[in-house]
Short mmCIF file of C-alpha atoms in Angstrom, two decimals:
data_model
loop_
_atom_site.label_atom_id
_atom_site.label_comp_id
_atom_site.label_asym_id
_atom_site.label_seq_id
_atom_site.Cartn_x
_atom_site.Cartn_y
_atom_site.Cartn_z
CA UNK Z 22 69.33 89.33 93.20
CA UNK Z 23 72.43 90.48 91.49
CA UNK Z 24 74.38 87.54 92.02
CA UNK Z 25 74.42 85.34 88.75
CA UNK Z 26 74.83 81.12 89.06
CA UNK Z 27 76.99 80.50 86.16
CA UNK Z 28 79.48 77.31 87.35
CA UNK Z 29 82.83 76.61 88.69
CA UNK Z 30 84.89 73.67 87.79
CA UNK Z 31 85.71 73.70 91.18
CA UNK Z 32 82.21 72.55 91.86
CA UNK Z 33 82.03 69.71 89.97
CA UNK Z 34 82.67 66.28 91.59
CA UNK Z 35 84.22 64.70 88.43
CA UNK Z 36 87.10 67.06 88.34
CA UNK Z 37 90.35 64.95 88.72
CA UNK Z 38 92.20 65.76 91.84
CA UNK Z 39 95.50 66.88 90.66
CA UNK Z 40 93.22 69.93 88.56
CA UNK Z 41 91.87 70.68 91.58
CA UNK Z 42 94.45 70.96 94.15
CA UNK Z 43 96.10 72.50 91.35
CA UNK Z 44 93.65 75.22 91.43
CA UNK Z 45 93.65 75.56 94.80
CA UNK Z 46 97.31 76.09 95.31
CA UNK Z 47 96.99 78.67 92.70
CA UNK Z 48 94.69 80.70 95.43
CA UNK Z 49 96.58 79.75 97.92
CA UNK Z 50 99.19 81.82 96.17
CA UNK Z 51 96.73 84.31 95.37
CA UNK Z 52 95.69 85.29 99.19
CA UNK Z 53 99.25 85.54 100.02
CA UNK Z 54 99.93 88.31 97.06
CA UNK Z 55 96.16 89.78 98.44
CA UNK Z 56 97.55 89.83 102.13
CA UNK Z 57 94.03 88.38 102.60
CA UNK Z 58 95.76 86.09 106.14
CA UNK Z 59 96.58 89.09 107.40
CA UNK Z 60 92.85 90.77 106.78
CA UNK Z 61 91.61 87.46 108.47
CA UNK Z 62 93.55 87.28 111.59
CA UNK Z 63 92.90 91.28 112.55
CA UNK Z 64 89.16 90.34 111.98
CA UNK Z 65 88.83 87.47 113.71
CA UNK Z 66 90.66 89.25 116.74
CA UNK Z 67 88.16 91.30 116.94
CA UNK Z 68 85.22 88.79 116.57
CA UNK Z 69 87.04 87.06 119.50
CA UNK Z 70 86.41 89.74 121.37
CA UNK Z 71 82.37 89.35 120.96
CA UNK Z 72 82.28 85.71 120.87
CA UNK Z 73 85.52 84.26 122.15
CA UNK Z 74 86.44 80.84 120.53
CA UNK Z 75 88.98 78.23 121.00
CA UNK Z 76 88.61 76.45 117.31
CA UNK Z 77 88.41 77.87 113.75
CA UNK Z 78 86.58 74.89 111.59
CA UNK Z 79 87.42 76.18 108.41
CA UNK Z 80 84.94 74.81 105.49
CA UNK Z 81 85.44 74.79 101.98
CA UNK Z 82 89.76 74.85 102.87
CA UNK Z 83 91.24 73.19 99.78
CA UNK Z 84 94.84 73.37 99.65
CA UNK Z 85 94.41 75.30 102.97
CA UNK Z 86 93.97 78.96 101.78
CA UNK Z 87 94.72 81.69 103.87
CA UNK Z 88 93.93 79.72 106.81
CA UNK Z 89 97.66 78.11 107.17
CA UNK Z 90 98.88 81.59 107.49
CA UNK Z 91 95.94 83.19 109.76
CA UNK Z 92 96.78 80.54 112.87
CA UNK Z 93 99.95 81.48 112.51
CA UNK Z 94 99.07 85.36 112.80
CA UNK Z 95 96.30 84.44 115.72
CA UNK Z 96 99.48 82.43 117.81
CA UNK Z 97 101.83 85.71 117.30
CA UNK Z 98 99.20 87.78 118.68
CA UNK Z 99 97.11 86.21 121.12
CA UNK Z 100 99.99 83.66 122.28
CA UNK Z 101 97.97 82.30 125.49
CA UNK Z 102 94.85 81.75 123.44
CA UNK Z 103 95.43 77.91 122.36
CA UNK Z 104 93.58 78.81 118.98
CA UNK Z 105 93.23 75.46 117.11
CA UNK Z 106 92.52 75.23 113.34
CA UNK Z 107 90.46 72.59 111.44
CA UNK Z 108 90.54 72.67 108.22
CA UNK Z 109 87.57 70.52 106.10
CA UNK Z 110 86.32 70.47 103.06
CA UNK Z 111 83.85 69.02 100.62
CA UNK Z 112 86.33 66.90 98.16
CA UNK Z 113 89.55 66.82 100.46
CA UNK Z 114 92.33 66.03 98.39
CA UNK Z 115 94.44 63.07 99.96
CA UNK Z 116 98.06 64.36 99.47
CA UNK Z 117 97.12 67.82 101.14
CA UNK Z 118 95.28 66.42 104.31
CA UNK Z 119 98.36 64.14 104.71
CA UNK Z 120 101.18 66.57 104.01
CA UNK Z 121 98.98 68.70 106.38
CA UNK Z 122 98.55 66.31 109.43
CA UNK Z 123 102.01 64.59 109.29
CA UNK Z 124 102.83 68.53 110.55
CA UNK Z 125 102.00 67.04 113.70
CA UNK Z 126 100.95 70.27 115.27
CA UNK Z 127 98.56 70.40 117.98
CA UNK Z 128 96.85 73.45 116.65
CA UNK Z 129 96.18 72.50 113.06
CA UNK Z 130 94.42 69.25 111.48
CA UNK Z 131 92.78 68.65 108.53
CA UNK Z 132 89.84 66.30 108.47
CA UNK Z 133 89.70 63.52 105.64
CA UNK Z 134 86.05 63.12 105.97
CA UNK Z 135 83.88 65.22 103.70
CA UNK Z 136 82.34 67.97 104.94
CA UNK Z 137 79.49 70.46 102.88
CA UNK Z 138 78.35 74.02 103.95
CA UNK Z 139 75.02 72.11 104.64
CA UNK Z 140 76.18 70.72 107.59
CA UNK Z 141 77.54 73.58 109.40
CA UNK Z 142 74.93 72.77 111.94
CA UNK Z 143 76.30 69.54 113.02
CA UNK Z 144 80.12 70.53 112.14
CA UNK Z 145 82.36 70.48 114.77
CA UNK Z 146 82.26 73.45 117.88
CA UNK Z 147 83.79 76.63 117.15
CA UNK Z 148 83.77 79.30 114.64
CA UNK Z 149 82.71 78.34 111.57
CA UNK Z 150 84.95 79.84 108.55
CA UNK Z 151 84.15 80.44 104.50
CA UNK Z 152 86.89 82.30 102.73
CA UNK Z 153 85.95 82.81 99.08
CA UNK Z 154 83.56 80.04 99.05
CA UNK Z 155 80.24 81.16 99.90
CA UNK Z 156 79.81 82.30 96.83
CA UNK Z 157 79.74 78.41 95.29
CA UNK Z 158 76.80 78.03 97.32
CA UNK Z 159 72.93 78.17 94.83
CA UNK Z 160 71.08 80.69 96.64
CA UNK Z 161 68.58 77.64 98.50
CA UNK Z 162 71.52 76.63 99.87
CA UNK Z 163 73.53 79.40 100.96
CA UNK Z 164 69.92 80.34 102.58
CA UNK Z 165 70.16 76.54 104.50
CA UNK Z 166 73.06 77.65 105.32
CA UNK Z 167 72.54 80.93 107.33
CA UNK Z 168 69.45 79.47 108.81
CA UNK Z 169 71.28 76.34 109.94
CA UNK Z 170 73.96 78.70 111.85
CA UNK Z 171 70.86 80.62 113.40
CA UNK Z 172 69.31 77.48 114.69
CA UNK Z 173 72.37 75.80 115.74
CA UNK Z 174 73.17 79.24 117.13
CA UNK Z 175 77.09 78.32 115.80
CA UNK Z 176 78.87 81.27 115.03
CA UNK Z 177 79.63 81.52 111.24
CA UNK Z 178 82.32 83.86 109.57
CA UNK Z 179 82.40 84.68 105.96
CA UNK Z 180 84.57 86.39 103.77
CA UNK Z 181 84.90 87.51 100.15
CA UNK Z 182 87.74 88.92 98.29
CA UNK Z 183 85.98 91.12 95.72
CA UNK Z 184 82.66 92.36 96.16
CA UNK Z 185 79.79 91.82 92.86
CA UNK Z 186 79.98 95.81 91.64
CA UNK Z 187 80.73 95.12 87.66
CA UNK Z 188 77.50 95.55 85.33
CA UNK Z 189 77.03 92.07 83.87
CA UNK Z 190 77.51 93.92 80.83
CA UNK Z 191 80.91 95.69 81.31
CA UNK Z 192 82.09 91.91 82.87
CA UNK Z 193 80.69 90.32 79.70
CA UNK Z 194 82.49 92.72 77.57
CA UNK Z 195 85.83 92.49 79.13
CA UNK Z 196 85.66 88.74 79.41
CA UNK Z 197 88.20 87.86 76.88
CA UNK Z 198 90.67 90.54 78.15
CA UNK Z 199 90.04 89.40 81.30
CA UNK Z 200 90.18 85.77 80.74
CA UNK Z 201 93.81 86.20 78.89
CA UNK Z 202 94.89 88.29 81.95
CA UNK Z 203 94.03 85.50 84.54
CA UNK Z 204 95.82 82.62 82.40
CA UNK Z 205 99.47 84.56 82.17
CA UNK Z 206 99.36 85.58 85.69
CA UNK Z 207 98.07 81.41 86.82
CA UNK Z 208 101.77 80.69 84.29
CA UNK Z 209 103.66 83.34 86.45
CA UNK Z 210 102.17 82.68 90.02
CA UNK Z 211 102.91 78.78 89.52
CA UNK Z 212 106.55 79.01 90.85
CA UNK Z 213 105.71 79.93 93.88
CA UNK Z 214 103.05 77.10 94.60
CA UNK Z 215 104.16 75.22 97.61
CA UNK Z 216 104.71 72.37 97.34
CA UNK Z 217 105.26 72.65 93.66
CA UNK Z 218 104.19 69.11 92.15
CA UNK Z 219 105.47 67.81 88.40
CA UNK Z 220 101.72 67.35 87.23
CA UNK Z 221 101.24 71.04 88.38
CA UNK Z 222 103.51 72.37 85.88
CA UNK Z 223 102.60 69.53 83.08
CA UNK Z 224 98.97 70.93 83.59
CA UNK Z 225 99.93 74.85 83.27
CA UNK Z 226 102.88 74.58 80.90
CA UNK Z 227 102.03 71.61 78.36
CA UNK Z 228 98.72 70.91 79.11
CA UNK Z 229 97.05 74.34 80.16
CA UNK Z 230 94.07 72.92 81.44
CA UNK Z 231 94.79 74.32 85.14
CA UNK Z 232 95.64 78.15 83.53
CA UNK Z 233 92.13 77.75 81.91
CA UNK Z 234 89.96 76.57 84.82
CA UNK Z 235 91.45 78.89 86.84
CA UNK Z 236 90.85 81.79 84.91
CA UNK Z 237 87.25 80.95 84.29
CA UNK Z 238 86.47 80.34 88.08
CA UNK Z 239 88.56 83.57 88.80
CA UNK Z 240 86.30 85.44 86.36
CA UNK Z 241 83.07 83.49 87.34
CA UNK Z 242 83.07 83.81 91.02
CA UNK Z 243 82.81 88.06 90.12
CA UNK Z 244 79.43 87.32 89.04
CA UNK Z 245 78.63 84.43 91.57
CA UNK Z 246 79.55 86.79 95.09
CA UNK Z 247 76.92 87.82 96.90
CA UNK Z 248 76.33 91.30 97.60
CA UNK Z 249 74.92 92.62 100.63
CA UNK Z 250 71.58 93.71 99.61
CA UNK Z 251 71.71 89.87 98.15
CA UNK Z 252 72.52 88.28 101.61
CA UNK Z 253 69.83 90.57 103.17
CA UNK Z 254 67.63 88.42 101.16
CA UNK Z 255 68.92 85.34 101.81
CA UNK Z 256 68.15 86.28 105.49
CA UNK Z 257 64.30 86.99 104.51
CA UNK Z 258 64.33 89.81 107.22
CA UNK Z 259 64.20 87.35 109.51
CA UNK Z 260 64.73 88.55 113.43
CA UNK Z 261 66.15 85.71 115.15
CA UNK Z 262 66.27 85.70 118.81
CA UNK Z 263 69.10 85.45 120.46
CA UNK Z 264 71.59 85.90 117.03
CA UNK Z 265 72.69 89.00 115.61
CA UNK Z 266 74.18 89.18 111.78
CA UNK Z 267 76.94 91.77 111.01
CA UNK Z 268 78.01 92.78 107.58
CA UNK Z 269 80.71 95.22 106.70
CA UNK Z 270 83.64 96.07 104.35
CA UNK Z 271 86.70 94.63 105.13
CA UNK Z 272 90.01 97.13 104.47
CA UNK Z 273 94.03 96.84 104.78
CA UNK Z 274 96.04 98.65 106.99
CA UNK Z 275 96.37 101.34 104.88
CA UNK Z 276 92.57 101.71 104.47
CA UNK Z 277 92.54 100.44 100.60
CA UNK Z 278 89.14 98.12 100.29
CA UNK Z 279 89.51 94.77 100.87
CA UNK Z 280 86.50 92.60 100.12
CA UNK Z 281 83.92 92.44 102.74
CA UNK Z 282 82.57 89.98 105.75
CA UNK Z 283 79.56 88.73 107.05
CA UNK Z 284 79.52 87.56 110.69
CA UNK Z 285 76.74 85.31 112.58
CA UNK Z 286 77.34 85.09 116.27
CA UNK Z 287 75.11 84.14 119.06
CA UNK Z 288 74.09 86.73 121.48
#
């Protein structure tokens, strides 16, 4: 297996909350530079048209991702659909789940209960979502995982930004460069965190510690993605009836690469 387990501060439980969201919003702000909603939405389209679905439960969410954006996209283009969203995640942060629900939309919620990849077999019905998180998962668990969504037979969709192609030697070697990068661009993407919080910027500007997590975990999670011939493994070769598993490169508009998907679906 290519993929490496190194950690994620994201991962750990003790992480204070306002690090974390902080991270999170710092993605958040990342997928909308990557244009990685509008990806999303175009693939899930077509998904819909294989396995039609009236709710995305999105796991793993944190601040809300790309997700926010992608119901948006799904009620421009299929506006008779009644997609709803649900977002969920393992260590939901408080302020985000209520500045989310006090939207009071109809088509977007975000549970305060906990909810970990483990359980996608007794998660709510519909679609089951991972942007940029199955990677977190050890390799027993991200196999639990794909098993669970086979014998559940739940349709599970995930995605990843970047796929694992850097020799762990050329990543080790460009580590610091690539460290440094990742902390000036967390100082310059912070202005356009929504909302923008005053221990946000204490935590990037006088106390760095956000720049510095999130340049680790960007830098980590290159090593941690699983790559296809790694998934195929995770899957054993195993021929389950009545499920099918897709796996392809994902691409912009233009054609330029963007990440890849793996798709679970019921047939």
């Amino acid at each position: 297996m290519k993929r490496i387990q190194l950690f994620e501060f994201e991962d750990f439980a003790w992480l204070p909350s306002q690090i974390r969201s902080g991270m999170t919003r710092l993605i958040r702000v990342l997928h909308r530079m990557n244009g990685t909603a509008t990806i999303i939405s175009q693939l899930l389209i077509e998904i819909r048209q294989k396995h039609p679905f009236l709710q995305i439960v999105d796991m793993g969410s944190g601040s809300g991702g790309p997700m926010l954006e992608v119901i948006d996209l799904l009620k421009q283009q299929l506006p008779h659909a009644m997609v709803r969203l649900l977002l969920t995640d393992a260590y939901p942060d408080k302020a985000t789940v209520k500045s989310i629900n006090n939207l009071n939309r109809p088509d977007l919620s975000y549970s305060s209960t906990p909810l970990f990849a483990e359980d996608v077999g007794q998660a709510p019905g519909g679609i089951k979502t991972m942007v940029a998180s199955f990677h977190h998962l050890r390799p027993e668990m991200a196999r639990q995982v794909l098993k669970a969504a086979e014998d559940s037979r739940q349709p599970l969709f995930l995605y990843e930004l970047a796929p694992n192609s850097v020799p762990l030697l050329v990543w080790c070697l460009l580590l610091p460069l690539s460290l440094s990068l990742l902390f000036i661009m967390s100082w310059a993407m912070t202005p356009f965190v929504r909302p923008l919080s005053f221990p946000q910027l204490v935590f990037t500007y006088i106390i760095p510690i956000i720049p510095l997590a999130y340049a680790w975990d960007g830098q980590a999670s290159l090593m941690r993605t699983y790559t296809f011939k790694d998934i195929e493994e995770l899957l054993e070769n195993r021929k389950p009836k009545q499920y099918a598993w897709e796996m392809k490169r994902a691409t912009k508009s233009n054609g330029r690469p963007a990440g890849y998907y793996v798709f679970g679906y019921p047939t």
